[in-house]
Tab-separated table of C-alpha atoms in Angstrom:
chain	number	residue	atom	x	y	z
D	88	MET	CA	-63.611	-80.224	-8.457
D	89	LYS	CA	-63.587	-82.867	-11.167
D	90	PHE	CA	-59.892	-83.433	-11.997
D	91	LEU	CA	-56.715	-83.431	-9.899
D	92	LYS	CA	-53.149	-84.040	-11.094
D	93	LEU	CA	-50.883	-85.388	-8.354
D	94	MET	CA	-47.139	-85.042	-8.861
D	95	LEU	CA	-44.206	-85.222	-6.488
D	96	CYS	CA	-42.227	-82.513	-8.262
D	97	PRO	CA	-42.885	-78.900	-9.356
D	98	TYR	CA	-45.690	-78.650	-11.935
D	99	ARG	CA	-43.999	-75.853	-13.906
D	100	ILE	CA	-41.098	-78.031	-15.049
D	101	GLU	CA	-43.225	-80.955	-16.235
D	102	ALA	CA	-44.247	-80.402	-19.867
D	103	ARG	CA	-46.043	-83.761	-20.188
D	104	SER	CA	-48.310	-83.037	-17.214
D	105	ARG	CA	-49.059	-79.541	-18.473
D	106	ARG	CA	-50.179	-80.994	-21.788
D	107	GLU	CA	-52.408	-83.466	-19.979
D	108	ILE	CA	-54.037	-80.653	-18.007
D	109	GLU	CA	-54.663	-78.720	-21.239
D	110	VAL	CA	-56.484	-81.753	-22.697
D	111	VAL	CA	-58.674	-81.987	-19.600
D	112	LYS	CA	-59.368	-78.246	-19.566
D	113	ASP	CA	-60.642	-78.482	-23.128
D	114	LEU	CA	-63.173	-81.032	-21.874
D	115	ILE	CA	-64.367	-79.593	-18.559
D	116	GLY	CA	-62.887	-76.087	-18.241
D	117	ALA	CA	-59.941	-74.793	-16.223
D	118	ALA	CA	-62.036	-74.088	-13.119
D	119	ASN	CA	-62.602	-77.829	-12.679
D	120	THR	CA	-58.887	-78.728	-12.692
D	121	ALA	CA	-56.245	-78.607	-9.987
D	122	VAL	CA	-52.696	-79.795	-9.352
D	123	VAL	CA	-51.012	-80.991	-6.173
D	124	GLU	CA	-47.244	-80.529	-6.312
D	125	LEU	CA	-44.289	-80.464	-3.950
D	126	GLY	CA	-42.408	-77.244	-3.250
D	127	ASP	CA	-40.580	-75.168	-0.670
D	128	LYS	CA	-43.622	-73.887	1.223
D	129	GLU	CA	-47.320	-74.568	1.494
D	130	CYS	CA	-49.399	-72.281	-0.694
D	131	LYS	CA	-52.326	-72.075	-3.092
D	132	THR	CA	-51.788	-70.374	-6.451
D	133	GLU	CA	-53.184	-70.436	-9.958
D	134	ILE	CA	-51.631	-71.195	-13.347
D	135	ASP	CA	-53.677	-70.734	-16.534
D	136	GLY	CA	-56.914	-71.109	-14.621
D	137	SER	CA	-55.950	-74.298	-12.758
D	138	THR	CA	-55.588	-74.194	-8.969
D	139	ILE	CA	-52.140	-75.271	-7.745
D	140	TYR	CA	-51.758	-76.665	-4.216
D	141	THR	CA	-48.134	-76.804	-3.091
D	142	TYR	CA	-46.964	-78.814	-0.072
D	143	PRO	CA	-43.423	-78.746	1.418
D	144	MET	CA	-42.852	-82.479	1.770
D	145	ARG	CA	-39.857	-84.650	0.953
D	146	PHE	CA	-39.943	-88.279	-0.123
D	147	SER	CA	-36.585	-89.994	0.332
D	148	GLY	CA	-35.304	-93.296	1.666
D	149	GLY	CA	-36.943	-96.685	1.425
D	150	VAL	CA	-40.604	-97.649	1.315
D	151	PHE	CA	-41.249	-97.462	5.058
D	152	ALA	CA	-39.371	-94.186	5.468
D	153	ARG	CA	-41.779	-92.559	3.017
D	154	LEU	CA	-45.027	-93.784	4.548
D	155	PRO	CA	-45.642	-91.008	7.122
D	156	ASN	CA	-45.487	-88.293	4.462
D	157	PHE	CA	-47.530	-90.476	2.120
D	158	PHE	CA	-50.370	-90.496	4.650
D	159	ARG	CA	-50.081	-86.772	5.409
D	160	LEU	CA	-50.303	-85.849	1.733
D	161	ALA	CA	-53.112	-88.358	1.183
D	162	MET	CA	-55.241	-86.629	3.813
D	163	ASN	CA	-54.734	-83.268	2.073
D	164	ILE	CA	-55.777	-84.808	-1.252
D	165	ARG	CA	-58.846	-86.400	0.306
D	166	ARG	CA	-60.109	-82.994	1.419
D	167	LEU	CA	-60.081	-81.776	-2.204
D	168	SER	CA	-62.838	-84.253	-3.163
D	169	ALA	CA	-61.657	-84.850	-6.720
D	170	GLU	CA	-63.647	-87.091	-9.040
D	171	VAL	CA	-60.568	-88.119	-11.073
D	172	ILE	CA	-56.955	-88.205	-9.829
D	173	SER	CA	-54.179	-88.602	-12.381
D	174	CYS	CA	-50.935	-89.787	-10.809
D	175	TYR	CA	-47.435	-88.945	-12.030
D	176	ASP	CA	-45.728	-92.162	-10.896
D	177	ILE	CA	-46.183	-95.168	-8.630
D	178	SER	CA	-45.510	-93.124	-5.470
D	179	ALA	CA	-48.202	-90.604	-6.449
D	180	LEU	CA	-50.584	-93.457	-7.315
D	181	THR	CA	-49.989	-95.027	-3.899
D	182	ILE	CA	-50.755	-91.719	-2.152
D	183	ALA	CA	-53.902	-91.227	-4.232
D	184	TRP	CA	-55.101	-94.754	-3.410
D	185	ILE	CA	-54.492	-94.168	0.328
D	186	SER	CA	-56.635	-91.034	0.052
D	187	THR	CA	-59.590	-93.168	-1.091
D	188	LEU	CA	-59.487	-95.685	1.768
D	189	PHE	CA	-62.792	-96.158	3.618
D	190	LEU	CA	-64.670	-93.818	1.289
D	191	PRO	CA	-68.075	-95.074	0.141
D	192	LYS	CA	-67.821	-96.745	-3.254
D	193	LYS	CA	-69.888	-94.000	-4.928
D	194	SER	CA	-67.573	-91.325	-3.515
D	195	LYS	CA	-64.279	-92.910	-4.599
D	196	PRO	CA	-62.514	-90.987	-7.369
D	197	TYR	CA	-61.275	-92.651	-10.526
D	198	LEU	CA	-57.504	-93.219	-10.423
D	199	VAL	CA	-55.388	-92.782	-13.550
D	200	TYR	CA	-51.816	-94.096	-13.630
D	201	ASP	CA	-49.741	-91.820	-15.880
D	202	SER	CA	-46.355	-93.544	-15.747
D	203	HIS	CA	-43.598	-91.378	-17.213
D	204	GLU	CA	-41.036	-94.182	-17.498
D	205	PHE	CA	-40.568	-97.923	-16.964
D	206	GLU	CA	-41.041	-97.964	-13.203
D	207	LEU	CA	-39.376	-101.330	-12.525
D	208	GLY	CA	-36.265	-100.279	-14.443
D	209	ARG	CA	-35.716	-96.752	-13.132
D	210	ASN	CA	-32.219	-95.342	-12.752
D	211	SER	CA	-32.318	-95.409	-8.956
D	212	SER	CA	-30.734	-97.411	-6.158
D	213	ARG	CA	-33.382	-99.738	-4.764
D	214	SER	CA	-32.851	-102.586	-2.363
D	215	LYS	CA	-34.307	-105.955	-3.307
D	216	PHE	CA	-37.001	-105.394	-0.705
D	217	ASP	CA	-37.918	-101.963	-2.102
D	218	PHE	CA	-38.018	-103.397	-5.631
D	219	PHE	CA	-40.333	-106.181	-4.431
D	220	CYS	CA	-42.615	-103.626	-2.736
D	221	VAL	CA	-42.736	-101.393	-5.809
D	222	LYS	CA	-43.562	-104.340	-8.053
D	223	MET	CA	-46.335	-105.563	-5.742
D	224	MET	CA	-47.828	-102.065	-5.429
D	225	GLU	CA	-47.681	-101.415	-9.171
D	226	ASN	CA	-49.317	-104.794	-9.858
D	227	PHE	CA	-52.070	-104.027	-7.349
D	228	LEU	CA	-52.678	-100.364	-8.175
D	229	ILE	CA	-52.541	-100.544	-11.959
D	230	LYS	CA	-55.547	-102.870	-11.705
D	231	LYS	CA	-57.301	-100.387	-9.418
D	232	SER	CA	-56.855	-97.636	-12.013
D	233	VAL	CA	-59.592	-96.844	-14.527
D	234	PHE	CA	-56.849	-96.754	-17.137
D	235	SER	CA	-53.077	-96.383	-17.288
D	236	ILE	CA	-50.883	-94.381	-19.642
D	237	MET	CA	-47.398	-95.362	-20.835
D	238	VAL	CA	-44.934	-93.313	-22.847
D	239	ASN	CA	-44.276	-95.809	-25.636
D	240	ASP	CA	-45.296	-99.168	-27.084
D	241	THR	CA	-42.360	-101.160	-25.716
D	242	ILE	CA	-43.126	-100.141	-22.130
D	243	ALA	CA	-46.868	-100.671	-22.592
D	244	ASP	CA	-46.280	-104.200	-23.903
D	245	GLU	CA	-43.802	-105.038	-21.147
D	246	VAL	CA	-46.089	-103.775	-18.377
D	247	MET	CA	-49.012	-105.708	-19.870
D	248	ARG	CA	-46.860	-108.882	-19.968
D	249	ILE	CA	-45.454	-108.548	-16.442
D	250	TYR	CA	-48.818	-107.918	-14.764
D	251	LYS	CA	-50.950	-110.039	-17.122
D	252	LEU	CA	-53.281	-107.120	-17.794
D	253	LYS	CA	-56.524	-107.704	-19.641
D	254	GLU	CA	-56.330	-104.301	-21.314
D	255	ARG	CA	-53.201	-102.751	-22.806
D	256	PRO	CA	-52.199	-99.385	-21.326
D	257	ILE	CA	-52.901	-96.336	-23.495
D	258	VAL	CA	-49.744	-95.131	-25.231
D	259	VAL	CA	-49.223	-91.370	-25.232
D	260	ARG	CA	-45.731	-90.484	-26.368
D	261	ASN	CA	-43.799	-87.330	-25.503
D	262	VAL	CA	-44.324	-85.819	-28.927
D	263	GLN	CA	-44.067	-82.065	-29.448
D	264	ASP	CA	-46.430	-79.447	-30.809
D	265	TYR	CA	-46.337	-79.194	-34.594
D	266	VAL	CA	-43.898	-76.524	-35.796
D	267	GLU	CA	-44.140	-74.613	-39.045
D	268	VAL	CA	-40.431	-74.593	-39.786
D	269	ASP	CA	-39.334	-71.290	-41.290
D	270	LYS	CA	-36.186	-71.898	-43.302
D	271	ASN	CA	-35.233	-68.219	-43.149
D	272	VAL	CA	-35.241	-68.369	-39.350
D	273	ILE	CA	-33.175	-71.575	-39.443
D	274	ARG	CA	-30.671	-69.815	-41.701
D	275	GLU	CA	-30.389	-66.903	-39.245
D	276	TYR	CA	-29.646	-69.222	-36.324
D	277	ARG	CA	-27.167	-71.174	-38.405
D	278	GLU	CA	-25.308	-67.927	-39.108
D	279	MET	CA	-25.409	-67.155	-35.390
D	280	PHE	CA	-23.568	-70.452	-34.790
D	281	TYR	CA	-20.968	-69.453	-37.399
D	282	LEU	CA	-20.249	-66.181	-35.594
D	283	LYS	CA	-20.487	-67.385	-32.007
D	284	TYR	CA	-18.316	-70.489	-32.381
D	285	ASP	CA	-16.184	-69.580	-35.411
D	286	ILE	CA	-17.761	-72.373	-37.454
D	287	LYS	CA	-17.299	-72.454	-41.210
D	288	PRO	CA	-20.390	-72.682	-43.477
D	289	SER	CA	-18.979	-75.940	-44.869
D	290	ASP	CA	-18.762	-77.563	-41.416
D	291	PHE	CA	-21.174	-80.341	-40.458
D	292	ILE	CA	-22.865	-79.380	-37.172
D	293	VAL	CA	-23.949	-82.143	-34.800
D	294	MET	CA	-26.116	-81.242	-31.786
D	295	TYR	CA	-26.879	-82.886	-28.482
D	296	HIS	CA	-29.632	-81.063	-26.597
D	297	GLY	CA	-31.334	-81.763	-23.302
D	298	ALA	CA	-30.191	-82.518	-19.766
D	299	ILE	CA	-26.403	-82.467	-19.457
D	300	MET	CA	-25.872	-85.343	-17.057
D	301	ASN	CA	-24.224	-88.709	-16.662
D	302	GLY	CA	-25.746	-91.550	-18.673
D	303	ARG	CA	-26.758	-89.443	-21.680
D	304	GLY	CA	-23.887	-90.529	-23.933
D	305	ILE	CA	-22.236	-87.115	-24.081
D	306	GLU	CA	-18.738	-88.505	-23.505
D	307	THR	CA	-19.277	-90.890	-26.420
D	308	ILE	CA	-20.219	-87.965	-28.682
D	309	ILE	CA	-17.085	-86.037	-27.698
D	310	GLU	CA	-14.880	-89.098	-28.270
D	311	ALA	CA	-16.508	-89.721	-31.653
D	312	VAL	CA	-15.589	-86.370	-33.206
D	313	LYS	CA	-11.968	-86.112	-32.121
D	314	SER	CA	-10.642	-87.440	-35.439
D	315	LEU	CA	-13.324	-85.957	-37.728
D	316	ASP	CA	-12.480	-83.028	-39.943
D	317	ASP	CA	-15.092	-80.342	-40.665
D	318	VAL	CA	-17.440	-81.658	-37.945
D	319	LYS	CA	-18.486	-79.516	-34.970
D	320	VAL	CA	-20.520	-80.459	-31.908
D	321	ILE	CA	-22.848	-78.175	-29.980
D	322	ILE	CA	-24.012	-79.414	-26.545
D	323	LEU	CA	-27.087	-77.404	-25.617
D	324	GLY	CA	-28.819	-77.704	-22.265
D	325	PHE	CA	-28.441	-77.487	-18.508
D	326	GLY	CA	-26.974	-79.666	-15.783
D	327	ARG	CA	-24.936	-79.800	-12.601
D	328	GLN	CA	-21.959	-77.496	-12.903
D	329	ASP	CA	-19.511	-80.073	-11.515
D	330	TYR	CA	-20.465	-82.531	-14.264
D	331	ILE	CA	-20.278	-79.831	-16.930
D	332	ASN	CA	-16.816	-78.880	-15.621
D	333	ASN	CA	-15.738	-82.507	-16.095
D	334	LEU	CA	-16.883	-82.294	-19.714
D	335	PHE	CA	-14.931	-79.050	-20.138
D	336	GLU	CA	-11.817	-80.856	-18.878
D	337	MET	CA	-12.416	-83.762	-21.240
D	338	VAL	CA	-12.705	-81.379	-24.194
D	339	GLU	CA	-9.487	-79.617	-23.154
D	340	ASP	CA	-7.591	-82.879	-22.579
D	341	LEU	CA	-8.584	-84.115	-26.050
D	342	GLN	CA	-7.712	-80.706	-27.560
D	343	LEU	CA	-11.211	-80.310	-28.969
D	344	SER	CA	-11.975	-76.759	-27.854
D	345	THR	CA	-12.328	-75.722	-31.507
D	346	LYS	CA	-14.657	-78.663	-32.238
D	347	VAL	CA	-16.934	-79.035	-29.214
D	348	PHE	CA	-18.986	-76.114	-27.886
D	349	PHE	CA	-21.442	-75.640	-25.034
D	350	HIS	CA	-24.611	-73.556	-25.289
D	351	GLU	CA	-26.925	-72.590	-22.457
D	352	ALA	CA	-30.446	-74.033	-22.315
D	353	VAL	CA	-33.102	-72.172	-24.298
D	354	ASP	CA	-36.862	-71.797	-23.968
D	355	GLN	CA	-38.816	-74.771	-25.305
D	356	THR	CA	-40.710	-72.542	-27.726
D	357	GLU	CA	-37.410	-71.443	-29.262
D	358	LEU	CA	-35.691	-74.833	-29.278
D	359	TRP	CA	-36.642	-75.840	-32.826
D	360	LYS	CA	-34.645	-72.901	-34.203
D	361	TYR	CA	-31.424	-74.140	-32.599
D	362	VAL	CA	-32.043	-77.808	-33.343
D	363	GLY	CA	-33.047	-76.995	-36.912
D	364	ALA	CA	-29.851	-74.999	-37.430
D	365	SER	CA	-27.780	-78.146	-36.894
D	366	ASP	CA	-27.224	-80.863	-39.495
D	367	ALA	CA	-27.840	-83.865	-37.239
D	368	GLY	CA	-29.367	-84.481	-33.827
D	369	ILE	CA	-27.833	-87.080	-31.542
D	370	VAL	CA	-30.173	-89.168	-29.394
D	371	ALA	CA	-27.517	-90.939	-27.337
D	372	ILE	CA	-28.265	-92.675	-24.054
D	373	ASN	CA	-26.155	-95.166	-22.113
D	374	ASN	CA	-27.721	-98.530	-21.345
D	375	ILE	CA	-27.465	-98.172	-17.573
D	376	CYS	CA	-31.017	-99.221	-16.686
D	377	LEU	CA	-34.079	-100.718	-18.374
D	378	SER	CA	-35.946	-97.411	-18.205
D	379	TYR	CA	-33.256	-95.818	-20.388
D	380	TYR	CA	-33.119	-98.863	-22.680
D	381	TYR	CA	-36.867	-98.745	-23.300
D	382	SER	CA	-37.054	-94.960	-23.596
D	383	LEU	CA	-38.149	-92.732	-26.469
D	384	PRO	CA	-36.924	-89.301	-25.315
D	385	ASN	CA	-38.425	-85.867	-25.909
D	386	LYS	CA	-35.356	-84.901	-27.926
D	387	PHE	CA	-36.267	-87.513	-30.558
D	388	PHE	CA	-39.522	-85.729	-31.324
D	389	GLN	CA	-37.903	-82.278	-31.016
D	390	ASN	CA	-35.506	-83.264	-33.783
D	391	VAL	CA	-38.468	-84.473	-35.847
D	392	GLN	CA	-40.271	-81.139	-35.507
D	393	ALA	CA	-37.079	-79.269	-36.462
D	394	HIS	CA	-36.665	-81.527	-39.538
D	395	THR	CA	-33.199	-82.558	-38.326
D	396	PRO	CA	-31.991	-86.084	-39.259
D	397	ILE	CA	-31.351	-88.244	-36.216
D	398	ILE	CA	-28.475	-90.448	-35.172
D	399	GLY	CA	-29.968	-92.629	-32.435
D	400	VAL	CA	-28.788	-95.481	-30.283
D	401	ASP	CA	-29.902	-99.025	-31.057
D	402	PHE	CA	-32.508	-99.295	-28.288
D	403	PRO	CA	-35.904	-100.842	-29.168
D	404	GLU	CA	-38.120	-97.743	-29.490
D	405	ILE	CA	-35.520	-95.371	-30.904
D	406	LYS	CA	-34.357	-97.898	-33.500
D	407	ARG	CA	-37.920	-98.869	-34.462
D	408	MET	CA	-38.984	-95.241	-35.015
D	409	ILE	CA	-35.892	-94.268	-36.999
D	410	GLU	CA	-36.189	-97.270	-39.282
D	411	LYS	CA	-39.982	-97.119	-39.605
D	412	TYR	CA	-39.937	-93.523	-40.819
D	413	ASN	CA	-36.483	-93.583	-42.461
D	414	ILE	CA	-35.347	-90.365	-40.788
D	415	GLY	CA	-31.814	-91.155	-39.689
D	416	LEU	CA	-29.233	-93.745	-38.695
D	417	VAL	CA	-28.841	-96.138	-35.776
D	418	CYS	CA	-25.571	-96.780	-33.943
D	419	ASN	CA	-24.202	-98.740	-30.996
D	420	SER	CA	-24.816	-96.848	-27.755
D	421	ASP	CA	-21.335	-97.456	-26.327
D	422	SER	CA	-19.206	-97.164	-29.442
D	423	PRO	CA	-17.538	-93.861	-30.417
D	424	ASP	CA	-16.354	-95.577	-33.600
D	425	ASP	CA	-19.890	-96.556	-34.588
D	426	LEU	CA	-21.159	-93.044	-33.891
D	427	ARG	CA	-18.235	-91.614	-35.846
D	428	TYR	CA	-19.170	-93.780	-38.837
D	429	SER	CA	-22.801	-92.615	-38.651
D	430	ILE	CA	-21.804	-88.960	-38.558
D	431	LEU	CA	-19.570	-89.426	-41.602
D	432	LYS	CA	-22.330	-91.310	-43.425
D	433	LEU	CA	-24.783	-88.448	-42.900
D	434	LYS	CA	-22.157	-85.860	-43.779
D	435	ASP	CA	-20.879	-87.493	-46.983
D	436	ASP	CA	-23.942	-89.256	-48.427
D	437	LYS	CA	-25.837	-86.237	-49.780
D	438	LYS	CA	-28.534	-88.345	-51.444
D	439	LEU	CA	-29.332	-90.263	-48.267
D	440	TYR	CA	-29.337	-87.058	-46.236
D	441	SER	CA	-31.822	-85.463	-48.636
D	442	ILE	CA	-34.128	-88.473	-48.298
D	443	PHE	CA	-34.097	-88.140	-44.506
D	444	LYS	CA	-34.838	-84.392	-44.699
D	445	LEU	CA	-37.722	-84.927	-47.091
D	446	ASN	CA	-39.198	-87.694	-44.947
D	447	LEU	CA	-38.994	-85.526	-41.855
D	448	GLU	CA	-41.210	-82.866	-43.431
D	449	THR	CA	-43.964	-85.466	-43.793
D	450	VAL	CA	-43.326	-87.299	-40.520
D	451	ALA	CA	-43.486	-84.047	-38.489
D	452	LYS	CA	-47.163	-83.733	-39.442
D	453	GLU	CA	-47.865	-87.227	-38.076
D	454	LEU	CA	-45.664	-87.250	-34.959
D	455	CYS	CA	-47.098	-84.099	-33.395
D	456	TRP	CA	-49.043	-83.417	-30.208
D	457	GLU	CA	-52.107	-82.263	-32.135
D	458	LYS	CA	-52.586	-85.887	-33.302
D	459	GLU	CA	-51.124	-87.699	-30.287
D	460	LYS	CA	-53.477	-86.023	-27.808
D	461	ILE	CA	-56.555	-87.494	-29.508
D	462	LYS	CA	-55.970	-90.774	-27.645
D	463	LEU	CA	-55.755	-88.936	-24.334
D	464	THR	CA	-58.811	-86.825	-25.110
D	465	ASN	CA	-60.893	-89.905	-25.911
D	466	ALA	CA	-59.802	-91.678	-22.726
D	467	TYR	CA	-60.653	-88.736	-20.482
D	468	ARG	CA	-63.894	-87.978	-22.284
D	469	GLY	CA	-65.104	-91.414	-21.278
D	470	ILE	CA	-64.709	-90.807	-17.528
D	471	LEU	CA	-65.187	-87.022	-17.271
D	472	LEU	CA	-68.187	-86.662	-19.545
D	473	GLY	CA	-69.501	-90.224	-19.629
């Protein structure tokens, strides 16, 4: 087997990793690809031609608490004899590196570090000792990798600075497949919103979509619209029911049940229809950790592909992209008043709104996976076919 993807979560839920596998399959064929994932029971299955090895392991606690399972999984990976191992995060990279110990140099697989966020700034509770260990391991292992992949330019530059890397990590953003937006379909889904939520055609519809969880700025969105006439909010996605119930209570307490609505999560292939049926997409995140502050979320690119103007928080990547392409407005991440002003600006300034919509039609052709994957294809071609 030539290529193995190692991830400490279920493969099916990880769109970025599935895209990576598709790039590799185009180069060497599905039969030469495999995935190691964590699940409820040990089994061997197949998805789209790739072999999936599932192991029932749990990784919790501090660095030392994880080591026994790290070694057990590493031995399973070693038996697969991969030539290239792509690793989902620093824990996966550590396990992959352990699996190569004491192998002859010619038999050692290439390691690829595919970091899905800013590892040193993750939204997790780490002791100072654990943070020190993670930083030392990332510094050591990123230099053992044939190349590393980061999700945006800000993170790539920061990682390069921190570890004094000679080569900048490859940047592969979480952009979406290009969508041929059908305005008739958008109109149908817009009318569905009218009927389902008793929204008037003249109302301005603002949408938050994605994970419904703490730290995503949803409370700020709800606060922002409480004094706005003719503005409705649709919160589309999934999350823990106890947190969603808290949002229900907030909406009731603020007497916004005719303004703020909740919609269940939809299939990714259908998402553009719902996002495109709204007038503005909110990319709101709270600045609770550096990983969030440096992020450029999937929902940003999903709004782009739906041609929906964006109101985004003033974090480095989000602000830079909005202003570079002139596709929306930027607001303070913690200010309902600032968000309220941005919503009104989009709603009332018809000329500006039209400029954003027109720009999005062009930008969607540039910020699409069909173009973004070229960088990944070239990187893997060098080690898989070189």
